[in-house]
Structures are given as structure tokens and as C-alpha cells.
XYZ file of C-alpha atoms in Angstrom:
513
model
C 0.000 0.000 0.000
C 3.107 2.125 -0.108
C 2.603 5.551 1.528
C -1.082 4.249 2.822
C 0.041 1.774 4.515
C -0.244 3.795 7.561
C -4.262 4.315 6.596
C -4.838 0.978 6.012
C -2.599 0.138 9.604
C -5.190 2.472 10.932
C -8.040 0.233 9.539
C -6.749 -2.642 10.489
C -6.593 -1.379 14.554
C -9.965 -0.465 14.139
C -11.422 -3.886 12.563
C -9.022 -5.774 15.450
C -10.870 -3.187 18.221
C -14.296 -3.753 16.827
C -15.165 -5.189 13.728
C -18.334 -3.319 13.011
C -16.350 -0.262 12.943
C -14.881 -0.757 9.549
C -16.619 -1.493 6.244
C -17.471 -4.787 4.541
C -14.904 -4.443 1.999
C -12.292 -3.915 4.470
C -13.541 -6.657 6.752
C -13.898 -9.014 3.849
C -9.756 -7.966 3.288
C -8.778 -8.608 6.499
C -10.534 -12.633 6.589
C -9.656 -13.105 2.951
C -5.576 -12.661 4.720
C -6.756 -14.898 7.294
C -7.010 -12.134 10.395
C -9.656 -12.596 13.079
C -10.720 -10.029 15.376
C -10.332 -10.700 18.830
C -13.133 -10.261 21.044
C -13.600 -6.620 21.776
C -12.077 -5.354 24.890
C -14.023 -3.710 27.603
C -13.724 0.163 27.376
C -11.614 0.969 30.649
C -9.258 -1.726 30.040
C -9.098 -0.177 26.525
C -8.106 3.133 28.316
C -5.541 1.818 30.440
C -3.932 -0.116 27.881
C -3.866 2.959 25.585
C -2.538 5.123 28.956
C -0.020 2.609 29.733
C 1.594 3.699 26.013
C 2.083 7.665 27.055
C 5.643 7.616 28.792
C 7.683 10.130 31.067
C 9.173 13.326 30.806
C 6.302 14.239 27.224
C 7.464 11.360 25.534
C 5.073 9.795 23.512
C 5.093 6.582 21.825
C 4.201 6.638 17.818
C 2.365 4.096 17.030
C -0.324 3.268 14.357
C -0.098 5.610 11.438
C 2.309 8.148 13.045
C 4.409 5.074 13.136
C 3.653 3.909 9.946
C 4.687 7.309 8.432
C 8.162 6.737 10.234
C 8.633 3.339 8.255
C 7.231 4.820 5.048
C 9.858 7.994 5.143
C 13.124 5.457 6.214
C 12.134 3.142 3.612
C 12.217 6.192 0.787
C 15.551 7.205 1.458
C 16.519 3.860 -0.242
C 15.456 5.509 -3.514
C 18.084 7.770 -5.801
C 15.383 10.647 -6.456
C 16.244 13.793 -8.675
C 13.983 16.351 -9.084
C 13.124 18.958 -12.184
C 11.606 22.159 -11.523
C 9.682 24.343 -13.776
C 7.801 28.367 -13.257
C 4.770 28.284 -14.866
C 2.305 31.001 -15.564
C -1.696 30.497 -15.080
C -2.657 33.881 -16.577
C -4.729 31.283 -18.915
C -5.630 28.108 -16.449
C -7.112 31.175 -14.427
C -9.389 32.589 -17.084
C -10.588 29.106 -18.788
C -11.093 27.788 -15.078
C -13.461 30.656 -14.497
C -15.158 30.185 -17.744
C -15.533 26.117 -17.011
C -16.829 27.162 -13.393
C -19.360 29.720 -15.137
C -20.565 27.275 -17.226
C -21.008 24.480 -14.472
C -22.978 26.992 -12.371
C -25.567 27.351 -14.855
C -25.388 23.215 -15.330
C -25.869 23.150 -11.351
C -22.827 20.910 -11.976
C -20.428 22.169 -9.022
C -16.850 23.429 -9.237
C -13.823 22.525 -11.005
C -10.722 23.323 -9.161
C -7.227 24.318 -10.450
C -5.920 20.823 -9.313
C -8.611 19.204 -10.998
C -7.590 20.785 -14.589
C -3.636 20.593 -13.700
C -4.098 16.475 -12.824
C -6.206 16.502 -16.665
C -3.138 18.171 -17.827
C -0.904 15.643 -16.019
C -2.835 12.656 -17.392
C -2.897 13.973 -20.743
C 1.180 14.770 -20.539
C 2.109 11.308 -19.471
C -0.340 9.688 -22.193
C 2.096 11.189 -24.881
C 4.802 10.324 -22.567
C 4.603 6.811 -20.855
C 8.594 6.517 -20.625
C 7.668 8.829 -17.217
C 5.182 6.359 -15.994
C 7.701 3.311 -15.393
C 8.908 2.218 -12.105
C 11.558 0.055 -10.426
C 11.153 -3.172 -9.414
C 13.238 -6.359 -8.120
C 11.991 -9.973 -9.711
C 13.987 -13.338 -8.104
C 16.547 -10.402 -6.552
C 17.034 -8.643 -10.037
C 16.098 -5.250 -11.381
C 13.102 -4.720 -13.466
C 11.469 -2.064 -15.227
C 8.150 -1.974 -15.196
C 5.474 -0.554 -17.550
C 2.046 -0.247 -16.633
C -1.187 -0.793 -19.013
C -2.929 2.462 -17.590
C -2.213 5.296 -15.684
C -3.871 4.810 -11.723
C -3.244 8.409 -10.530
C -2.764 9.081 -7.384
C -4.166 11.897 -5.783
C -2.360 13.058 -2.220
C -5.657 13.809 0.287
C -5.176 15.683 3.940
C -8.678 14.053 5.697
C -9.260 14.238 8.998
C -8.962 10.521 11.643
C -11.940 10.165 13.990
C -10.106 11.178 16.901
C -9.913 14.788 14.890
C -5.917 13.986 13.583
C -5.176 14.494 9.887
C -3.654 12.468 7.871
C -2.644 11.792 4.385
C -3.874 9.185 1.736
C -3.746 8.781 -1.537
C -6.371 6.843 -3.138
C -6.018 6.547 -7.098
C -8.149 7.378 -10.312
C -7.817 4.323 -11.404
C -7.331 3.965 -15.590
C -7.489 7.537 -15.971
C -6.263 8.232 -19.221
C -9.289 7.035 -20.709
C -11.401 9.354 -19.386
C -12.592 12.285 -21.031
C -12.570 15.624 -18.977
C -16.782 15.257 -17.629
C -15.842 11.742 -16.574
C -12.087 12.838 -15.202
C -14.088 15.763 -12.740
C -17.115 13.171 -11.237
C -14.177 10.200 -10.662
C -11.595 13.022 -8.734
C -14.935 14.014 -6.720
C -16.227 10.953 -5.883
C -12.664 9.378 -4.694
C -12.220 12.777 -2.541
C -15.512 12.574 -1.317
C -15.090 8.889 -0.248
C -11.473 9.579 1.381
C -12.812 12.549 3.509
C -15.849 10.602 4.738
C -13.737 7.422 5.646
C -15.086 5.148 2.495
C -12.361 3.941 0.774
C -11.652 0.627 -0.142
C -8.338 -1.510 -0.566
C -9.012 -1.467 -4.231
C -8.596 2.340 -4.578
C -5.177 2.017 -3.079
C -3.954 -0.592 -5.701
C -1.341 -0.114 -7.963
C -0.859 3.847 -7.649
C 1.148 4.780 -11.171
C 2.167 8.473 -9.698
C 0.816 10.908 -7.532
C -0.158 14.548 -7.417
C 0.594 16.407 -4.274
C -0.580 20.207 -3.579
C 0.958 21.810 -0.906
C 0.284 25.623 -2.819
C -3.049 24.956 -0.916
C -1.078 26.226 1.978
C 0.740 28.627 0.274
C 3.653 26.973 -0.104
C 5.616 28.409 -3.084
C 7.724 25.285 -3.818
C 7.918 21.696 -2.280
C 10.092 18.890 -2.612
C 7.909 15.637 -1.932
C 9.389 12.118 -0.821
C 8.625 9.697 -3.678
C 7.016 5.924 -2.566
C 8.634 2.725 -3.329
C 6.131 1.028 -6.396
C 5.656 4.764 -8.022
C 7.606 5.971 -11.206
C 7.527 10.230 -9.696
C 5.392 12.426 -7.821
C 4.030 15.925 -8.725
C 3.782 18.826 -6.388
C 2.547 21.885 -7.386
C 3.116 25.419 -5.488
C 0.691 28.236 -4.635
C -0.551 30.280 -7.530
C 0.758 33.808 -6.719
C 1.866 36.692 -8.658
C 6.153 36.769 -8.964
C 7.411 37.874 -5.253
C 8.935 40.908 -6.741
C 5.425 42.206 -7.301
C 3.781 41.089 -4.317
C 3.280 45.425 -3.422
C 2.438 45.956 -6.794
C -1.281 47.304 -7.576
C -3.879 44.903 -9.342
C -3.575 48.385 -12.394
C -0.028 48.095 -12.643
C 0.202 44.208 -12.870
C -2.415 44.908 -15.688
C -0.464 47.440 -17.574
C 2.801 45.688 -17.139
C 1.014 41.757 -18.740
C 2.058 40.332 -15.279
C 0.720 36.700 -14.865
C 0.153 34.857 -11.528
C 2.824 31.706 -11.437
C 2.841 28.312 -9.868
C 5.946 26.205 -9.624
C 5.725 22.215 -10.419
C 8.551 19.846 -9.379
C 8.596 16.733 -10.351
C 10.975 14.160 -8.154
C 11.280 10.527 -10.050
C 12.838 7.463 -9.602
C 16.390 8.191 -11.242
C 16.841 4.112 -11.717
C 14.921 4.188 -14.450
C 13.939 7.532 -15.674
C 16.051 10.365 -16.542
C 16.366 13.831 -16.306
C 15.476 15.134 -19.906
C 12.393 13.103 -19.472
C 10.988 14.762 -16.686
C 12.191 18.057 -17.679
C 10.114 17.397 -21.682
C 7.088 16.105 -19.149
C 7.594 19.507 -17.246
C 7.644 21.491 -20.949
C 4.225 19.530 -21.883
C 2.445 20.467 -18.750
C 3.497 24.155 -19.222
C 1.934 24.420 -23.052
C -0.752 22.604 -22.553
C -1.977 24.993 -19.413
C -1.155 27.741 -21.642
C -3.945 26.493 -24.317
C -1.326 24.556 -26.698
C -2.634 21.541 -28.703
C -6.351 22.675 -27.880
C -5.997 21.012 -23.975
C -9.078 23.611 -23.404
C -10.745 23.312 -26.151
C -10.991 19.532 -26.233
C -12.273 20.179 -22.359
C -14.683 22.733 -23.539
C -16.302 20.173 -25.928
C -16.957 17.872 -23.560
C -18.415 19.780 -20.813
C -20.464 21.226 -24.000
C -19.153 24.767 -23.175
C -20.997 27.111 -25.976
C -17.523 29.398 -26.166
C -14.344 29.280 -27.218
C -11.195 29.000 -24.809
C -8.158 31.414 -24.242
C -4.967 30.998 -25.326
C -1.479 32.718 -24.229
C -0.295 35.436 -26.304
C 2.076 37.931 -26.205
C 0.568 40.948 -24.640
C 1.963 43.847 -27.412
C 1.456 47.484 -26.714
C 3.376 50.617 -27.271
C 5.485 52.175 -25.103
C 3.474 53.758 -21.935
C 3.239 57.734 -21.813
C 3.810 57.958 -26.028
C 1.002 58.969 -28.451
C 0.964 55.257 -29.821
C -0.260 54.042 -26.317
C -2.884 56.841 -26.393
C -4.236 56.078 -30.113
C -4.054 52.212 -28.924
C -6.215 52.725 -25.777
C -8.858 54.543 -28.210
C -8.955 51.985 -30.276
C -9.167 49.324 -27.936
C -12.258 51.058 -26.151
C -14.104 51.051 -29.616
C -13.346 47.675 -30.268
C -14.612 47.341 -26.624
C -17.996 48.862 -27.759
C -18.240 46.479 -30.770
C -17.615 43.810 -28.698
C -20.613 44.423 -26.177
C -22.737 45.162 -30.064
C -22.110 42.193 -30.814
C -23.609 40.324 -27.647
C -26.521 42.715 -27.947
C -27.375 41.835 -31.044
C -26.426 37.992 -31.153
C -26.003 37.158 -27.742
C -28.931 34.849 -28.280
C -27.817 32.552 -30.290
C -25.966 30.748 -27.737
C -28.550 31.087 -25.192
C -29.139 27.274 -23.999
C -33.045 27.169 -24.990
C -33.665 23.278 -25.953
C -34.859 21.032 -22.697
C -33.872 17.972 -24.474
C -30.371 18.259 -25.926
C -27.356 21.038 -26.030
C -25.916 21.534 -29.481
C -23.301 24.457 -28.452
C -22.382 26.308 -31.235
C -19.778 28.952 -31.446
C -20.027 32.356 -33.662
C -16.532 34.301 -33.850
C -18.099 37.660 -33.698
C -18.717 36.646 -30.140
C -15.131 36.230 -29.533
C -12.404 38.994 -28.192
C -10.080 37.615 -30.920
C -12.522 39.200 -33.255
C -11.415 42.264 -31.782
C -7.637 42.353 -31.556
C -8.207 41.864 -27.642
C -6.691 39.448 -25.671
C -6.555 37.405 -22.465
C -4.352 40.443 -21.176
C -7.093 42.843 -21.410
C -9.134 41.201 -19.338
C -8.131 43.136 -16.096
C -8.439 46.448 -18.166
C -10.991 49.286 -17.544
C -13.404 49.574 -20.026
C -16.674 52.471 -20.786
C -19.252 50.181 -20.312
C -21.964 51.682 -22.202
C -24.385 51.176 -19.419
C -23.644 46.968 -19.104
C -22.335 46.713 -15.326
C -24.409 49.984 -14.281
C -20.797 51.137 -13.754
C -19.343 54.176 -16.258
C -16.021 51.805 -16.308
C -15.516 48.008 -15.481
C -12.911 45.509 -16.182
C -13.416 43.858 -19.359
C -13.758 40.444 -17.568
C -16.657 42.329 -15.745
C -18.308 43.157 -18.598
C -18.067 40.142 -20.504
C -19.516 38.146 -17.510
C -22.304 40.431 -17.562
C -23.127 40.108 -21.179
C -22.656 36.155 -21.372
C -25.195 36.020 -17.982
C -27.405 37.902 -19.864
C -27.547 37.098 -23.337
C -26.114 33.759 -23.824
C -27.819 31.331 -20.422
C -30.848 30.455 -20.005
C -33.092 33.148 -22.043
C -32.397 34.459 -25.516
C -33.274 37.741 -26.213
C -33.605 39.329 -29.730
C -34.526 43.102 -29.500
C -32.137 44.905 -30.724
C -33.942 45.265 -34.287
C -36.874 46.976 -32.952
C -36.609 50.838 -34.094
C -37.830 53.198 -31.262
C -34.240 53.749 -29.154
C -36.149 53.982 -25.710
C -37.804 50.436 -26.239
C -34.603 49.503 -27.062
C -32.861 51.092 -23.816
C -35.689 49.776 -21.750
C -35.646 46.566 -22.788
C -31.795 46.266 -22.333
C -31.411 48.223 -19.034
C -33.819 45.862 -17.424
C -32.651 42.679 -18.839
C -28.497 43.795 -18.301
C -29.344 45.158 -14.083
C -30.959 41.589 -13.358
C -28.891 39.337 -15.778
C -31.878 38.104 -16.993
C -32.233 36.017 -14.217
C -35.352 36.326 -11.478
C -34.569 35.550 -8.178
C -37.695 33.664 -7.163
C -38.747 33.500 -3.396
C -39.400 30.254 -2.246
C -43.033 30.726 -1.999
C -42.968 31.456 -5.820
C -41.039 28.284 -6.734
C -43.548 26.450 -4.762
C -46.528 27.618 -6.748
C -44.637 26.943 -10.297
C -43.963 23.911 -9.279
C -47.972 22.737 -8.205
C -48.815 24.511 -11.682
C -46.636 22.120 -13.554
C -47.710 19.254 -11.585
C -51.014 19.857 -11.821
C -50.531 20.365 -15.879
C -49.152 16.833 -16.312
C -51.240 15.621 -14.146
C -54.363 16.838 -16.402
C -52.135 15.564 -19.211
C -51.668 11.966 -17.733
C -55.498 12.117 -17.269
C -56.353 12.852 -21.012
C -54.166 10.569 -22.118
C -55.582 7.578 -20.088
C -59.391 8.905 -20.665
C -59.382 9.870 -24.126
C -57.153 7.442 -25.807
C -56.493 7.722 -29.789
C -58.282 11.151 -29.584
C -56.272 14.135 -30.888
C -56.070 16.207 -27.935
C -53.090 18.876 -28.963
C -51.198 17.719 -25.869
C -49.063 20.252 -23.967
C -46.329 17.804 -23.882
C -43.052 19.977 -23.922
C -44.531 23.393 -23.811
C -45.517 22.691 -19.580
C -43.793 25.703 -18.846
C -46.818 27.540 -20.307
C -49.021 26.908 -17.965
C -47.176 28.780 -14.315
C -46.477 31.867 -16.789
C -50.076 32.640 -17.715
C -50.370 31.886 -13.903
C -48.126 34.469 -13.150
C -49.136 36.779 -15.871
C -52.812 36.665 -14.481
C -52.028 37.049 -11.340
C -49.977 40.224 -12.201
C -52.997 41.255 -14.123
C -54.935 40.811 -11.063
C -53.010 42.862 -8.817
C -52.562 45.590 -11.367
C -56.487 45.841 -11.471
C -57.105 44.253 -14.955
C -60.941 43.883 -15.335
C -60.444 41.224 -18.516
C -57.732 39.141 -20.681
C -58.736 37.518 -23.918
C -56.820 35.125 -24.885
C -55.690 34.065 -28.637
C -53.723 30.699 -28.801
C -52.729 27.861 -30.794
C -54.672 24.407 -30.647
C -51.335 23.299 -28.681
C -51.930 22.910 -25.151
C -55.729 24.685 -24.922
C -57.145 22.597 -22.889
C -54.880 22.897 -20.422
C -55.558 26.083 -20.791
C -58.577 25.953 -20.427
C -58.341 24.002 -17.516
């Protein structure tokens, strides 16, 4: 079990204390090994026995996984480690992270988390390169190199023991190169969900090819892990931060300046049997491929059916600051800026995610700051907003968020053709101050939801009454029925004496109803 040996030393008290404790997988283990439990102990000789352990003077013995840990460290100074270390910036990860998590939101699909796209990145790297996936092995007392079928990564996990210690395990995503980036996300959830809330199995510690280690989560800048007998390396990654030279620096100058946040990744592998230029080319791949290269994001983007394209890294170019280039450059930029928010205005809509049944994302360059001549760089920029944020000026992140909410989610709005301005302005002032989006008491929700149940309901009823009749069923237009509800009600409170209503055959007698 390598480095969770100590969790599975932990288990293995547990089932020997009481039995019921652990799970049936881990019990099953244990008898399949031929180890019984004992009888269970009564709880004050338990105590002593545990007391008895605790020696003079603040001594205290290790034992269990602390001890474990001990045995697992001594054993890995047997292995001739090197280690490669490369700065790498996340100006893009950042940005395409933060479209992904956008995306989700409106999915009511969760979060992905930098790790989660750097381990993607890592599994797709050592796909093109399985010389880094090898480890060393002895067979009959001779050295071996072995190559594994699939890539079992291991992902490091601080969870927290019963008696409130932490600990670390590493359970593996096992055959993880064959997932695609949807199936990638619910595996790395599920296997940290199972590790935090005590439910993993012996099979998820099985042959681990590598691991990925964060210790950035603490802020640490760089780290230089211990790598487990049975592995071929281990990956840590540091803390995303801007350079330490511009820690004081203001979020405008980092801006003006095209000053990315970095994170450092070392790499420390089993020198027996892979070599330096290997995990320094592994190093290289994981750097362009979180920089956009060989469309890492845009393959991602397809599969979480993400209706927009990535970013890439470019060069931020701009003339020199305080010259009349810079100022002609900025003016252009704005109107480009102006264009840019035209252009959702007008076909915002045509993204907008409208179809119950299936998602065919499309993608329309206009829509697109290349279009534009802007770039990821301009992102943290200040921007006229023509009236988008309710701000005179906003970053151009802001207002792009804005627009996408707006125009390109869950409604689709086409108005921008209509000729009288203040329609126009009305229309669009409304729509861009609540992002199109209604936030509905729960007292509301509960009422659209007994209007749609009662409108299948009725459905169901024709259906089974009347059958063979042509009944012009409501059947995928339900959503009908709670906005007329709504819309009468309004017309109700606002004092309406009458509504005729002129409709289709579709749906009428529900309606009706």
C-alpha cells in the first residue's frame, strides 16, 4: 500500500478493536488474509492499555499511522530521487477555469478546481509520454522495469482521523487516461468525497502509477515531496501567486505591465529508471498545454459542451506607456470594446441554452475577443461600459460576464432590431441590471412547481381517458401553464378587469383548464 500503509494500519486497529467499525470491503480484506478479530475489549481496560503507552518526561510513543509514516519515510531514502523544476504562468488556467466554473454553475454541476484541470493536464502529458510512468522493481533479486497498461493516478488527500488527527492518503483514479474531462471531474470528486468521509476501499489504493501532491493549498511556493517505493515520480505543485517581486504591486499596474500569476511544479522521479530530460520534456508539456497549446481547453470545452471558445497565451503587445501610440491604442481598444458588447446585444442569443432535451453548443466568432484584436491580457483592463455593469467603467472580464449572464444562459433575447431607441434602452437596461435572471422567493417556486404538476397531471389524465383522440397535448410546452399563472395574477393585482386570450390548438385545454 506504499505511503497508505499507515491508513490501512489504521483500519486494520480499528477492525481488530471492533469489527463493526470498519466497512465490509475492508472486513472481507482482512478474513480473505486470514485475520480474526479478537473479542472486543471492555472500554476501561481499553483506556488503560492505551494510557499505559504515554511515557515520562512528554514522551510519547508513535504508534499506528504516526508510526507507519516513520517506516514509510526510512524506507524512501533507499530511492536515488532527482527532481526537475519548472515556473509556470496560469494567466490562462485562471481565465478558462473561471469560464468552465461559469458554465457548471448554470449546469448546477459544481466546481472545477485548479488541481482538478492541472491532474487533466498531467494525465494527458504522461499519455504522450509513458517513458515517465515506469517504475523500479526487483523480480527473483534482479532489477526490473516496469510498464504499466494504464495510468492509476494518485491523488495526495489531507482528511481528517476520527479522533480529529489528519492524515494523508492517496487513493487513485484508477485507468485515468481514458477518461474524457466530464468523466475525469465526477471520478476526482467521488474518490475525494469517499477519502474525507472514511469510504475507501483496498481497491482504490492498488497499484498507484504516480501521484499529485498540492501543498500551494497552503501557500507553499515550492515543495520537494518524498517519492514511494512502487511509483515511477510524484508531482507537487506550489501556490498560484503573482512573482514575489510584485507582491506590493497594484492589481492596475500588474495589468499594464502583462504580469501573470505563477505556480511552480517539481517533479521528483525514480532516477533508476527515468532520466532527467524526461521529466524536464514532461515539465515542458504540462506548461503548453496549461497555456492552451494543442487545444488542452478546447478539447475540455467540448466535452463539458461549453458554448464558447477558450483562451490561449499570447504575447501581450502594446506601445510604449506615456507615447502617443499608447494613447491612439487605448482609443482603439475602447471602440473595439464597444463592438464587442454590439455584438452580444445583437447575437447574444444565439448561444442562449433554450432546448430542454439536448445542447448543441455552437460557437459564432463575432462573439469572440479575438474578433477584436483583444486578448486574455485585457481582461483586467478598464473599459466604458456603455451602461452593461451599471458602472461608467468596469474591467473587461466584468463586462463580458455580464453580457454572457445575460444574453447567452438560459433566455435568448432578440430586440435589438426593434426601431424606437427607448424600447430599445428599456428593454436592455432591465434585462443587463438583473442578468436576466429572477430571483424567485421560495413561496414562488412552490406555486410553479404545483402549476406544472397539476398540468401533467391533467395531461396523464387525457391521455388515459381519451385514448387515440387528438387532444393537442401540452407535452413539452408545460412551462406555459405557471407563466399565464403568473401573468394573471400580475394582471390581477394591477387591477385588470379582462384578458382575452388568442392561442394555438397546442396545449388549450390545459388552458382551459
Amino acid at each position: 500500500f506504499g505511503v497508505n500503509a499507515g491508513y490501512v494500519e489504521k483500519v486494520y486497529h480499528d477492525f481488530m478493536a471492533a469489527p463493526s467499525s470498519v466497512g465490509a470491503e475492508w472486513r472481507r480484506f482482512f478474513e480473505e488474509h486470514g485475520l480474526q478479530a479478537p473479542p472486543e475489549p471492555e472500554p476501561r481496560a481499553a483506556a488503560q492499555a492505551a494510557a499505559a503507552l504515554a511515557t515520562e518526561h512528554g514522551d510519547e510513543l508513535l504508534r499506528g499511522v504516526a508510526a507507519r509514516i516513520v517506516t514509510n519515510m526510512e524506507e524512501s531514502l533507499s530511492i536515488p530521487t532527482a527532481t526537475s523544476t519548472r515556473v509556470v504562468p496560469v494567466k490562462v488556467l485562471e481565465e478558462n477555469r473561471r469560464i468552465i466554473n461559469q458554465h457548471l454553475a448554470l449546469e448546477y454541476r459544481g466546481k472545477a478546481s485548479f488541481t482538478h484541470l492541472i491532474a487533466f493536464a498531467m494525465v494527458r502529458a504522461l499519455a504522450e509520454m509513458p517513458a515517465l510512468t515506469v517504475s523500479f522493481r526487483r523480480v527473483d533479486g534482479a532489477p526490473h522495469r516496469h510498464t504499466p497498461d494504464t495510468i492509476n493516478l494518485g491523488v495526495a488527500v489531507d482528511a481528517t482521523n476520527r479522533d480529529g488527527s489528519r492524515g494523508l492518503v492517496v487513493p487513485n483514479i484508477r485507468n485515468a487516461g481514458a477518461l474524457d474531462f466530464g468523466g475525469f471531474l465526477a471520478a476526482y470528486n467521488e474518490l475525494i468525497a469517499k477519502a474525507r468521509s472514511g469510504g475507501l476501499t483496498p481497491d482504490d489504493f492498488k497499484e498507484t502509477t504516480c501521484t499529485l501532491t498540492n501543498p500551494g493549498m497552503i501557500g507553499t511556493v515550492s515543495s520537494l515531496p518524498r517519492l514511494m517505493s512502487g511509483q515511477s515520480f510524484i508531482l507537487a505543485t506550489g501556490a498560484i501567486t503573482v512573482p514575489a517581486e510584485f507582491l506590493g504591486a497594484a492589481e492596475t499596474t500588474l495589468s499594464e505591465l502583462g504580469i501573470s500569476k505563477v505556480m511552480t511544479l517539481t517533479s521528483t522521479y525514480d532516477h533508476r529508471v527515468i532520466q532527467g530530460a524526461v521529466s524536464g520534456e514532461f515539465l515542458q508539456r504540462m506548461h503548453e498545454m496549461l497555456a492552451g497549446q494543442d487545444e488542452f481547453y478546447a478539447q475540455i470545452f467540448r466535452d463539458l459542451a461549453i458554448p464558447h471558445r477558450p483562451l490561449f497565451f499570447v504575447r501581450d503587445r502594446r506601445a510604449a506607456m506615456g507615447t502617443p501610440m499608447r494613447e491612439n491604442e487605448q482609443m482603439e481598444r475602447a471602440a473595439r470594446v464597444m463592438q464587442y458588447i454590439r455584438a452580444y446585444r445583437v447575437r447574444g442569443y444565439l448561444l442562449a441554452d433554450l432546448d430542454p432535451l439536448e445542447y448543441e453548443p455552437k460557437s459564432f466568432p463575432e462573439l469572440e475577443l479575438s474578433t477584436y484584436g483583444l486578448s486574455i491580457w485585457d481582461l483586467d483592463r478598464e473599459f466604458f461600459t456603455s451602461g452593461v455593469t451599471g458602472k461608467p467603467m468596469a474591467t473587461l472580464r466584468d463586462i463580458r460576464e455580464v453580457l454572457r449572464t445575460t444574453y447567452c444562459a438560459k433566455v435568448g433575447a432578440e430586440f435589438m432590431h426593434i426601431a424606437d431607441p427607448q424600447q430599445k434602452d428599456w428593454l436592455r437596461e432591465r434585462m443587463e441590471s438583473t442578468r436576466n435572471r429572477a430571483e424567485l422567493s421560495n413561496e414562488t417556486q412552490l406555486r410553479v412547481l404545483d402549476r406544472l404538476i397539476e398540468a401533467e397531471a391533467f395531461e396523464r389524465f387525457l391521455h388515459t381517458k381519451f385514448v387515440g383522440h387528438k387532444r393537442f397535448s401540452l407535452e413539452g410546452a408545460e412551462t406555459l401553464i405557471p407563466t399565464l399563472d403568473a401573468l394573471l395574477a400580475k394582471c390581477a393585482a394591477d387591477g385588470v378587469d379582462k384578458v382575452v386570450l388568442g392561442m394555438a390548438h397546442r396545449g388549450r385545454l390545459n388552458v382551459l383548464a
